[in-house]
Amino acid sequence: MERAPKVNVSHDEKQRRTTVAAKWSIKNWLILINERAPPIVYLLLAAGACLSGLQLFQDRVAPWELSWGIVGQLPLLFLIRLMDEVKDFEKDKVVHPERPLPRGLIEYSEVVSVIHAISGALVLYSLMLAAVFGPAVGVAYFLQVFYVLLMYVEFGIGEWLDQFPVLYGITHQAVIYLGVSFVAALCGVHWSLRVLMTGSVAFSGFFTYEVCRKLDPMLPKLKGTYLVVCGKWKTFAVTVVTVAVGAVSSYVTGLHWLLWPMEAILLLSLLALFLLPIDKTMKKAHKPVELLSVLYLLLHLWAGYLSAFF
């Protein structure tokens, strides 16, 4: 009998086959976390929001409240990431087949089960918060979790919302206000204009980043970026509004001296990008603005805390 030719399989391919075959593998989940929810990035987001809120609402950062706040916000951010992975699964199979779910690293049903488990755990965490800090804090956190669950099912009107990208963005960024109200509740501060304006600073950071994080005009329409769907001048108009929200709210909260320069730099950079003719030799001209949007987000989250040092 003739021997079949030997097929050489690379080490990376062997590793890929091994990880794809495993179910409920900690290793595979660590790969997903590293690729789709980098711990350092998520810690920067959660810590910045909590530190700034505590500093603005009680003029100090108490480690006790800070620890409860971060422990509450970190898994919530991860939950939102997993929900997005599930919602974008069919689209990602076409435009991002290299992502963990489309490439089979982790099964779809497995991620759904983890979403249910984390959601239940966070509801229990809201009860713990109520027991430790009082009902107001527990309710504030529960409302945030409940709103995230509504986002998961697209408020029951997903197909209709998809027709209006800006409205879709607003409904999914509004959860930021509930996050800020939770941090305020930890400080014993009830809903007020100051809470609203602090939330608006963070809202400006997240929404502006969401609009400007993908500015490559050659991306396929299926990716659903603001630039591809709305065109550059509507995208610029939306950015003007989100930055204006940040400018007004930062003035009210006394953070304008720290945030206005960044807001001006981002707007001017985006305007220059849209005005300058981009030829084939300038394929990465959008990258500096995308990087600025990352810095914009981080500065708007950390501004309240950083202001205490100046």
C-alpha positions as a Markdown table, in Angstrom:
| # | Residue | x | y | z |
|---|---|---|---|---|
| 1 | Met | 0.0 | 0.0 | 0.0 |
| 2 | Glu | 1.3 | 3.4 | -0.9 |
| 3 | Arg | 2.1 | 5.6 | 2.0 |
| 4 | Ala | 0.2 | 8.9 | 2.2 |
| 5 | Pro | 2.5 | 12.0 | 2.0 |
| 6 | Lys | 3.3 | 13.6 | 5.3 |
| 7 | Val | 1.7 | 17.0 | 5.9 |
| 8 | Asn | 3.7 | 19.5 | 7.8 |
| 9 | Val | 1.6 | 21.4 | 10.3 |
| 10 | Ser | 3.0 | 24.5 | 11.9 |
| 11 | His | 3.2 | 24.9 | 15.6 |
| 12 | Asp | 0.7 | 27.9 | 15.5 |
| 13 | Glu | -1.8 | 25.8 | 13.5 |
| 14 | Lys | -1.5 | 22.9 | 16.0 |
| 15 | Gln | -2.1 | 25.3 | 18.8 |
| 16 | Arg | -5.1 | 26.8 | 17.0 |
| 17 | Arg | -6.7 | 23.4 | 16.4 |
| 18 | Thr | -6.1 | 22.5 | 20.1 |
| 19 | Thr | -7.7 | 25.7 | 21.4 |
| 20 | Val | -10.6 | 25.5 | 19.0 |
| 21 | Ala | -11.4 | 22.0 | 20.0 |
| 22 | Ala | -11.5 | 22.7 | 23.7 |
| 23 | Lys | -14.8 | 23.7 | 25.4 |
| 24 | Trp | -15.0 | 25.8 | 28.5 |
| 25 | Ser | -11.3 | 26.3 | 28.3 |
| 26 | Ile | -9.8 | 28.9 | 30.6 |
| 27 | Lys | -7.0 | 29.3 | 28.1 |
| 28 | Asn | -9.5 | 30.2 | 25.4 |
| 29 | Trp | -11.3 | 32.6 | 27.6 |
| 30 | Leu | -8.0 | 34.3 | 28.5 |
| 31 | Ile | -7.3 | 34.7 | 24.7 |
| 32 | Leu | -10.8 | 36.2 | 24.2 |
| 33 | Ile | -10.2 | 38.6 | 27.1 |
| 34 | Asn | -6.8 | 39.6 | 25.8 |
| 35 | Glu | -8.1 | 40.2 | 22.3 |
| 36 | Arg | -11.5 | 41.8 | 22.9 |
| 37 | Ala | -11.4 | 43.1 | 26.5 |
| 38 | Pro | -7.8 | 44.0 | 27.5 |
| 39 | Pro | -7.7 | 44.1 | 31.3 |
| 40 | Ile | -5.4 | 47.2 | 31.5 |
| 41 | Val | -7.7 | 49.2 | 29.1 |
| 42 | Tyr | -10.9 | 48.2 | 31.0 |
| 43 | Leu | -9.2 | 49.0 | 34.4 |
| 44 | Leu | -8.3 | 52.5 | 33.0 |
| 45 | Leu | -11.9 | 53.0 | 32.0 |
| 46 | Ala | -13.4 | 51.8 | 35.3 |
| 47 | Ala | -10.8 | 53.4 | 37.6 |
| 48 | Gly | -11.0 | 56.7 | 35.8 |
| 49 | Ala | -14.7 | 57.0 | 36.0 |
| 50 | Cys | -14.8 | 56.0 | 39.7 |
| 51 | Leu | -11.8 | 58.1 | 40.8 |
| 52 | Ser | -13.2 | 61.2 | 39.0 |
| 53 | Gly | -16.7 | 60.7 | 40.4 |
| 54 | Leu | -15.5 | 60.3 | 43.9 |
| 55 | Gln | -13.2 | 63.3 | 43.7 |
| 56 | Leu | -15.9 | 65.5 | 42.2 |
| 57 | Phe | -18.7 | 64.4 | 44.5 |
| 58 | Gln | -16.9 | 64.3 | 47.8 |
| 59 | Asp | -13.6 | 66.1 | 47.2 |
| 60 | Arg | -11.6 | 63.0 | 48.2 |
| 61 | Val | -11.1 | 59.4 | 47.1 |
| 62 | Ala | -12.1 | 57.0 | 49.9 |
| 63 | Pro | -10.5 | 53.5 | 49.2 |
| 64 | Trp | -13.7 | 51.7 | 50.6 |
| 65 | Glu | -16.1 | 53.4 | 48.1 |
| 66 | Leu | -13.4 | 53.2 | 45.3 |
| 67 | Ser | -13.0 | 49.4 | 45.7 |
| 68 | Trp | -16.8 | 48.8 | 45.6 |
| 69 | Gly | -17.1 | 51.0 | 42.6 |
| 70 | Ile | -14.4 | 49.4 | 40.5 |
| 71 | Val | -15.5 | 45.9 | 41.4 |
| 72 | Gly | -19.0 | 46.9 | 40.2 |
| 73 | Gln | -17.9 | 48.6 | 37.0 |
| 74 | Leu | -15.2 | 46.2 | 35.7 |
| 75 | Pro | -17.5 | 43.1 | 35.2 |
| 76 | Leu | -20.2 | 45.4 | 33.8 |
| 77 | Leu | -17.9 | 46.7 | 31.1 |
| 78 | Phe | -16.9 | 43.1 | 30.3 |
| 79 | Leu | -20.6 | 42.1 | 30.2 |
| 80 | Ile | -21.2 | 44.8 | 27.6 |
| 81 | Arg | -18.3 | 43.6 | 25.6 |
| 82 | Leu | -19.6 | 40.0 | 25.6 |
| 83 | Met | -23.1 | 41.2 | 24.6 |
| 84 | Asp | -21.6 | 43.1 | 21.7 |
| 85 | Glu | -19.7 | 40.0 | 20.6 |
| 86 | Val | -23.0 | 38.0 | 20.5 |
| 87 | Lys | -25.0 | 40.8 | 18.8 |
| 88 | Asp | -22.3 | 41.2 | 16.1 |
| 89 | Phe | -21.7 | 37.5 | 15.6 |
| 90 | Glu | -23.3 | 37.2 | 12.2 |
| 91 | Lys | -21.7 | 40.4 | 10.9 |
| 92 | Asp | -18.3 | 39.4 | 12.3 |
| 93 | Lys | -18.4 | 36.1 | 10.4 |
| 94 | Val | -18.2 | 38.3 | 7.2 |
| 95 | Val | -16.1 | 41.3 | 8.2 |
| 96 | His | -14.1 | 40.0 | 11.1 |
| 97 | Pro | -13.8 | 36.2 | 10.8 |
| 98 | Glu | -10.5 | 36.4 | 12.8 |
| 99 | Arg | -12.4 | 37.3 | 16.0 |
| 100 | Pro | -12.8 | 34.7 | 18.8 |
| 101 | Leu | -16.4 | 33.7 | 18.2 |
| 102 | Pro | -16.4 | 33.6 | 14.3 |
| 103 | Arg | -13.2 | 31.6 | 14.3 |
| 104 | Gly | -14.6 | 29.1 | 16.7 |
| 105 | Leu | -12.3 | 29.7 | 19.7 |
| 106 | Ile | -15.4 | 29.8 | 22.0 |
| 107 | Glu | -18.8 | 28.6 | 21.1 |
| 108 | Tyr | -21.7 | 31.1 | 20.8 |
| 109 | Ser | -23.8 | 29.2 | 23.3 |
| 110 | Glu | -20.9 | 29.3 | 25.8 |
| 111 | Val | -20.7 | 33.1 | 25.6 |
| 112 | Val | -24.5 | 33.4 | 26.1 |
| 113 | Ser | -24.3 | 31.2 | 29.2 |
| 114 | Val | -21.5 | 33.4 | 30.6 |
| 115 | Ile | -23.6 | 36.5 | 29.9 |
| 116 | His | -26.5 | 35.0 | 31.9 |
| 117 | Ala | -24.2 | 34.1 | 34.7 |
| 118 | Ile | -22.5 | 37.5 | 35.0 |
| 119 | Ser | -25.9 | 39.3 | 34.8 |
| 120 | Gly | -27.2 | 37.2 | 37.7 |
| 121 | Ala | -24.0 | 37.9 | 39.7 |
| 122 | Leu | -24.3 | 41.6 | 39.1 |
| 123 | Val | -27.9 | 41.6 | 40.3 |
| 124 | Leu | -26.7 | 39.9 | 43.5 |
| 125 | Tyr | -24.0 | 42.5 | 43.7 |
| 126 | Ser | -26.6 | 45.2 | 43.7 |
| 127 | Leu | -28.2 | 43.5 | 46.7 |
| 128 | Met | -24.8 | 43.5 | 48.5 |
| 129 | Leu | -24.4 | 47.2 | 47.8 |
| 130 | Ala | -27.9 | 47.9 | 49.2 |
| 131 | Ala | -26.9 | 46.0 | 52.4 |
| 132 | Val | -23.6 | 47.7 | 52.8 |
| 133 | Phe | -24.3 | 51.3 | 51.7 |
| 134 | Gly | -28.1 | 51.5 | 51.7 |
| 135 | Pro | -31.0 | 51.0 | 49.2 |
| 136 | Ala | -30.2 | 54.1 | 47.1 |
| 137 | Val | -26.8 | 52.6 | 46.1 |
| 138 | Gly | -28.2 | 49.2 | 45.4 |
| 139 | Val | -31.0 | 50.6 | 43.3 |
| 140 | Ala | -28.6 | 52.9 | 41.4 |
| 141 | Tyr | -26.4 | 50.0 | 40.4 |
| 142 | Phe | -29.3 | 47.7 | 39.6 |
| 143 | Leu | -30.7 | 50.3 | 37.2 |
| 144 | Gln | -27.4 | 50.3 | 35.4 |
| 145 | Val | -27.4 | 46.5 | 35.1 |
| 146 | Phe | -31.0 | 46.6 | 34.0 |
| 147 | Tyr | -30.3 | 49.2 | 31.3 |
| 148 | Val | -27.4 | 47.1 | 30.0 |
| 149 | Leu | -29.8 | 44.1 | 29.7 |
| 150 | Leu | -32.2 | 46.3 | 27.7 |
| 151 | Met | -29.3 | 47.2 | 25.4 |
| 152 | Tyr | -28.6 | 43.5 | 24.9 |
| 153 | Val | -32.1 | 43.0 | 23.4 |
| 154 | Glu | -31.9 | 46.4 | 21.6 |
| 155 | Phe | -34.8 | 47.7 | 23.7 |
| 156 | Gly | -37.0 | 45.4 | 21.6 |
| 157 | Ile | -36.8 | 47.8 | 18.6 |
| 158 | Gly | -33.4 | 46.8 | 17.2 |
| 159 | Glu | -34.4 | 46.8 | 13.5 |
| 160 | Trp | -36.0 | 50.2 | 13.8 |
| 161 | Leu | -33.0 | 51.6 | 15.7 |
| 162 | Asp | -30.6 | 50.4 | 13.1 |
| 163 | Gln | -32.1 | 52.9 | 10.6 |
| 164 | Phe | -31.0 | 55.8 | 12.8 |
| 165 | Pro | -27.3 | 55.4 | 13.7 |
| 166 | Val | -27.1 | 58.5 | 15.9 |
| 167 | Leu | -30.2 | 57.6 | 17.9 |
| 168 | Tyr | -28.8 | 54.1 | 18.2 |
| 169 | Gly | -25.6 | 55.6 | 19.6 |
| 170 | Ile | -27.4 | 57.9 | 22.0 |
| 171 | Thr | -29.5 | 55.0 | 23.5 |
| 172 | His | -26.5 | 52.9 | 24.0 |
| 173 | Gln | -24.3 | 55.7 | 25.5 |
| 174 | Ala | -27.0 | 56.9 | 27.9 |
| 175 | Val | -26.0 | 54.1 | 30.3 |
| 176 | Ile | -23.1 | 56.3 | 31.2 |
| 177 | Tyr | -25.4 | 58.6 | 33.1 |
| 178 | Leu | -26.6 | 55.7 | 35.3 |
| 179 | Gly | -22.9 | 54.7 | 35.9 |
| 180 | Val | -22.2 | 58.2 | 37.2 |
| 181 | Ser | -25.3 | 58.2 | 39.3 |
| 182 | Phe | -24.1 | 55.0 | 40.9 |
| 183 | Val | -20.8 | 56.6 | 41.8 |
| 184 | Ala | -22.6 | 59.6 | 43.1 |
| 185 | Ala | -24.8 | 57.4 | 45.3 |
| 186 | Leu | -21.7 | 55.8 | 46.8 |
| 187 | Cys | -20.8 | 59.3 | 47.9 |
| 188 | Gly | -24.3 | 59.9 | 49.3 |
| 189 | Val | -25.1 | 62.4 | 46.5 |
| 190 | His | -28.5 | 62.3 | 45.0 |
| 191 | Trp | -29.4 | 63.1 | 41.4 |
| 192 | Ser | -28.7 | 66.8 | 40.6 |
| 193 | Leu | -27.4 | 69.1 | 37.9 |
| 194 | Arg | -23.8 | 68.4 | 39.0 |
| 195 | Val | -24.4 | 64.6 | 38.6 |
| 196 | Leu | -26.0 | 65.3 | 35.2 |
| 197 | Met | -23.1 | 67.5 | 34.0 |
| 198 | Thr | -20.5 | 65.0 | 35.3 |
| 199 | Gly | -22.3 | 62.3 | 33.3 |
| 200 | Ser | -22.2 | 64.5 | 30.3 |
| 201 | Val | -18.4 | 64.9 | 30.5 |
| 202 | Ala | -18.1 | 61.1 | 30.4 |
| 203 | Phe | -20.8 | 60.9 | 27.7 |
| 204 | Ser | -18.9 | 63.2 | 25.5 |
| 205 | Gly | -15.8 | 61.2 | 26.0 |
| 206 | Phe | -17.4 | 57.8 | 25.1 |
| 207 | Phe | -19.6 | 59.1 | 22.2 |
| 208 | Thr | -16.9 | 61.1 | 20.6 |
| 209 | Tyr | -14.6 | 58.1 | 20.7 |
| 210 | Glu | -17.3 | 55.9 | 19.3 |
| 211 | Val | -17.7 | 58.2 | 16.3 |
| 212 | Cys | -14.0 | 58.8 | 15.7 |
| 213 | Arg | -12.4 | 55.5 | 16.4 |
| 214 | Lys | -12.9 | 54.2 | 12.9 |
| 215 | Leu | -12.3 | 56.8 | 10.3 |
| 216 | Asp | -11.0 | 54.7 | 7.4 |
| 217 | Pro | -13.3 | 55.7 | 4.4 |
| 218 | Met | -12.5 | 52.4 | 2.7 |
| 219 | Leu | -14.1 | 50.2 | 5.3 |
| 220 | Pro | -17.1 | 48.1 | 4.1 |
| 221 | Lys | -20.5 | 49.5 | 4.8 |
| 222 | Leu | -21.3 | 46.3 | 6.8 |
| 223 | Lys | -19.0 | 47.6 | 9.5 |
| 224 | Gly | -21.5 | 50.3 | 10.2 |
| 225 | Thr | -19.1 | 53.1 | 11.1 |
| 226 | Tyr | -20.5 | 56.6 | 11.3 |
| 227 | Leu | -18.2 | 57.8 | 8.5 |
| 228 | Val | -19.2 | 55.0 | 6.1 |
| 229 | Val | -22.9 | 55.1 | 6.9 |
| 230 | Cys | -23.5 | 58.9 | 7.4 |
| 231 | Gly | -20.7 | 60.5 | 5.3 |
| 232 | Lys | -18.0 | 62.7 | 6.5 |
| 233 | Trp | -19.9 | 66.0 | 7.0 |
| 234 | Lys | -22.7 | 64.4 | 9.0 |
| 235 | Thr | -20.0 | 62.6 | 11.0 |
| 236 | Phe | -18.3 | 65.9 | 11.6 |
| 237 | Ala | -21.7 | 67.5 | 12.7 |
| 238 | Val | -22.3 | 64.6 | 15.2 |
| 239 | Thr | -18.8 | 65.1 | 16.5 |
| 240 | Val | -19.3 | 68.8 | 16.9 |
| 241 | Val | -22.4 | 68.1 | 19.0 |
| 242 | Thr | -20.7 | 65.5 | 21.2 |
| 243 | Val | -17.7 | 67.8 | 21.8 |
| 244 | Ala | -20.1 | 70.7 | 22.5 |
| 245 | Val | -21.7 | 68.5 | 25.2 |
| 246 | Gly | -18.3 | 68.0 | 26.7 |
| 247 | Ala | -17.4 | 71.7 | 26.5 |
| 248 | Val | -20.6 | 72.9 | 28.2 |
| 249 | Ser | -20.6 | 70.2 | 30.9 |
| 250 | Ser | -16.8 | 70.6 | 31.6 |
| 251 | Tyr | -17.4 | 74.4 | 32.1 |
| 252 | Val | -20.2 | 73.7 | 34.6 |
| 253 | Thr | -18.1 | 71.1 | 36.5 |
| 254 | Gly | -15.0 | 73.4 | 36.4 |
| 255 | Leu | -13.0 | 71.1 | 34.2 |
| 256 | His | -13.0 | 73.3 | 31.1 |
| 257 | Trp | -9.4 | 74.4 | 31.6 |
| 258 | Leu | -8.3 | 70.8 | 31.3 |
| 259 | Leu | -10.7 | 69.6 | 28.6 |
| 260 | Trp | -11.2 | 72.5 | 26.2 |
| 261 | Pro | -7.8 | 72.3 | 24.6 |
| 262 | Met | -8.2 | 68.6 | 23.8 |
| 263 | Glu | -11.7 | 69.2 | 22.5 |
| 264 | Ala | -10.4 | 71.9 | 20.2 |
| 265 | Ile | -7.5 | 69.8 | 19.0 |
| 266 | Leu | -9.8 | 66.9 | 18.1 |
| 267 | Leu | -12.3 | 69.0 | 16.2 |
| 268 | Leu | -9.6 | 70.8 | 14.3 |
| 269 | Ser | -7.8 | 67.5 | 13.5 |
| 270 | Leu | -11.0 | 65.9 | 12.2 |
| 271 | Leu | -11.9 | 69.0 | 10.1 |
| 272 | Ala | -8.4 | 68.9 | 8.6 |
| 273 | Leu | -8.7 | 65.2 | 7.8 |
| 274 | Phe | -12.0 | 65.8 | 6.0 |
| 275 | Leu | -10.8 | 68.9 | 4.1 |
| 276 | Leu | -7.5 | 67.7 | 2.9 |
| 277 | Pro | -7.5 | 65.6 | -0.3 |
| 278 | Ile | -6.4 | 62.0 | 0.6 |
| 279 | Asp | -4.7 | 60.0 | -2.1 |
| 280 | Lys | -3.7 | 56.4 | -2.2 |
| 281 | Thr | -0.3 | 57.2 | -0.7 |
| 282 | Met | -2.0 | 58.5 | 2.5 |
| 283 | Lys | -4.0 | 55.4 | 3.5 |
| 284 | Lys | -3.3 | 56.0 | 7.2 |
| 285 | Ala | -4.1 | 59.7 | 7.4 |
| 286 | His | -7.0 | 58.9 | 9.7 |
| 287 | Lys | -4.8 | 57.1 | 12.3 |
| 288 | Pro | -3.7 | 60.3 | 14.2 |
| 289 | Val | -7.3 | 61.4 | 14.7 |
| 290 | Glu | -8.3 | 57.9 | 15.8 |
| 291 | Leu | -5.5 | 58.0 | 18.4 |
| 292 | Leu | -6.6 | 61.5 | 19.5 |
| 293 | Ser | -10.1 | 60.0 | 20.1 |
| 294 | Val | -8.6 | 57.5 | 22.5 |
| 295 | Leu | -6.8 | 60.2 | 24.4 |
| 296 | Tyr | -10.0 | 62.3 | 24.3 |
| 297 | Leu | -11.9 | 59.5 | 26.0 |
| 298 | Leu | -9.3 | 58.8 | 28.7 |
| 299 | Leu | -8.9 | 62.5 | 29.5 |
| 300 | His | -12.6 | 63.0 | 29.9 |
| 301 | Leu | -12.9 | 60.0 | 32.2 |
| 302 | Trp | -9.8 | 61.0 | 34.3 |
| 303 | Ala | -10.2 | 64.8 | 34.3 |
| 304 | Gly | -12.1 | 64.9 | 37.6 |
| 305 | Tyr | -9.4 | 63.1 | 39.4 |
| 306 | Leu | -6.5 | 64.8 | 37.7 |
| 307 | Ser | -7.9 | 68.2 | 38.4 |
| 308 | Ala | -7.2 | 67.6 | 42.1 |
| 309 | Phe | -3.4 | 67.8 | 41.4 |
| 310 | Phe | -3.4 | 71.2 | 39.8 |
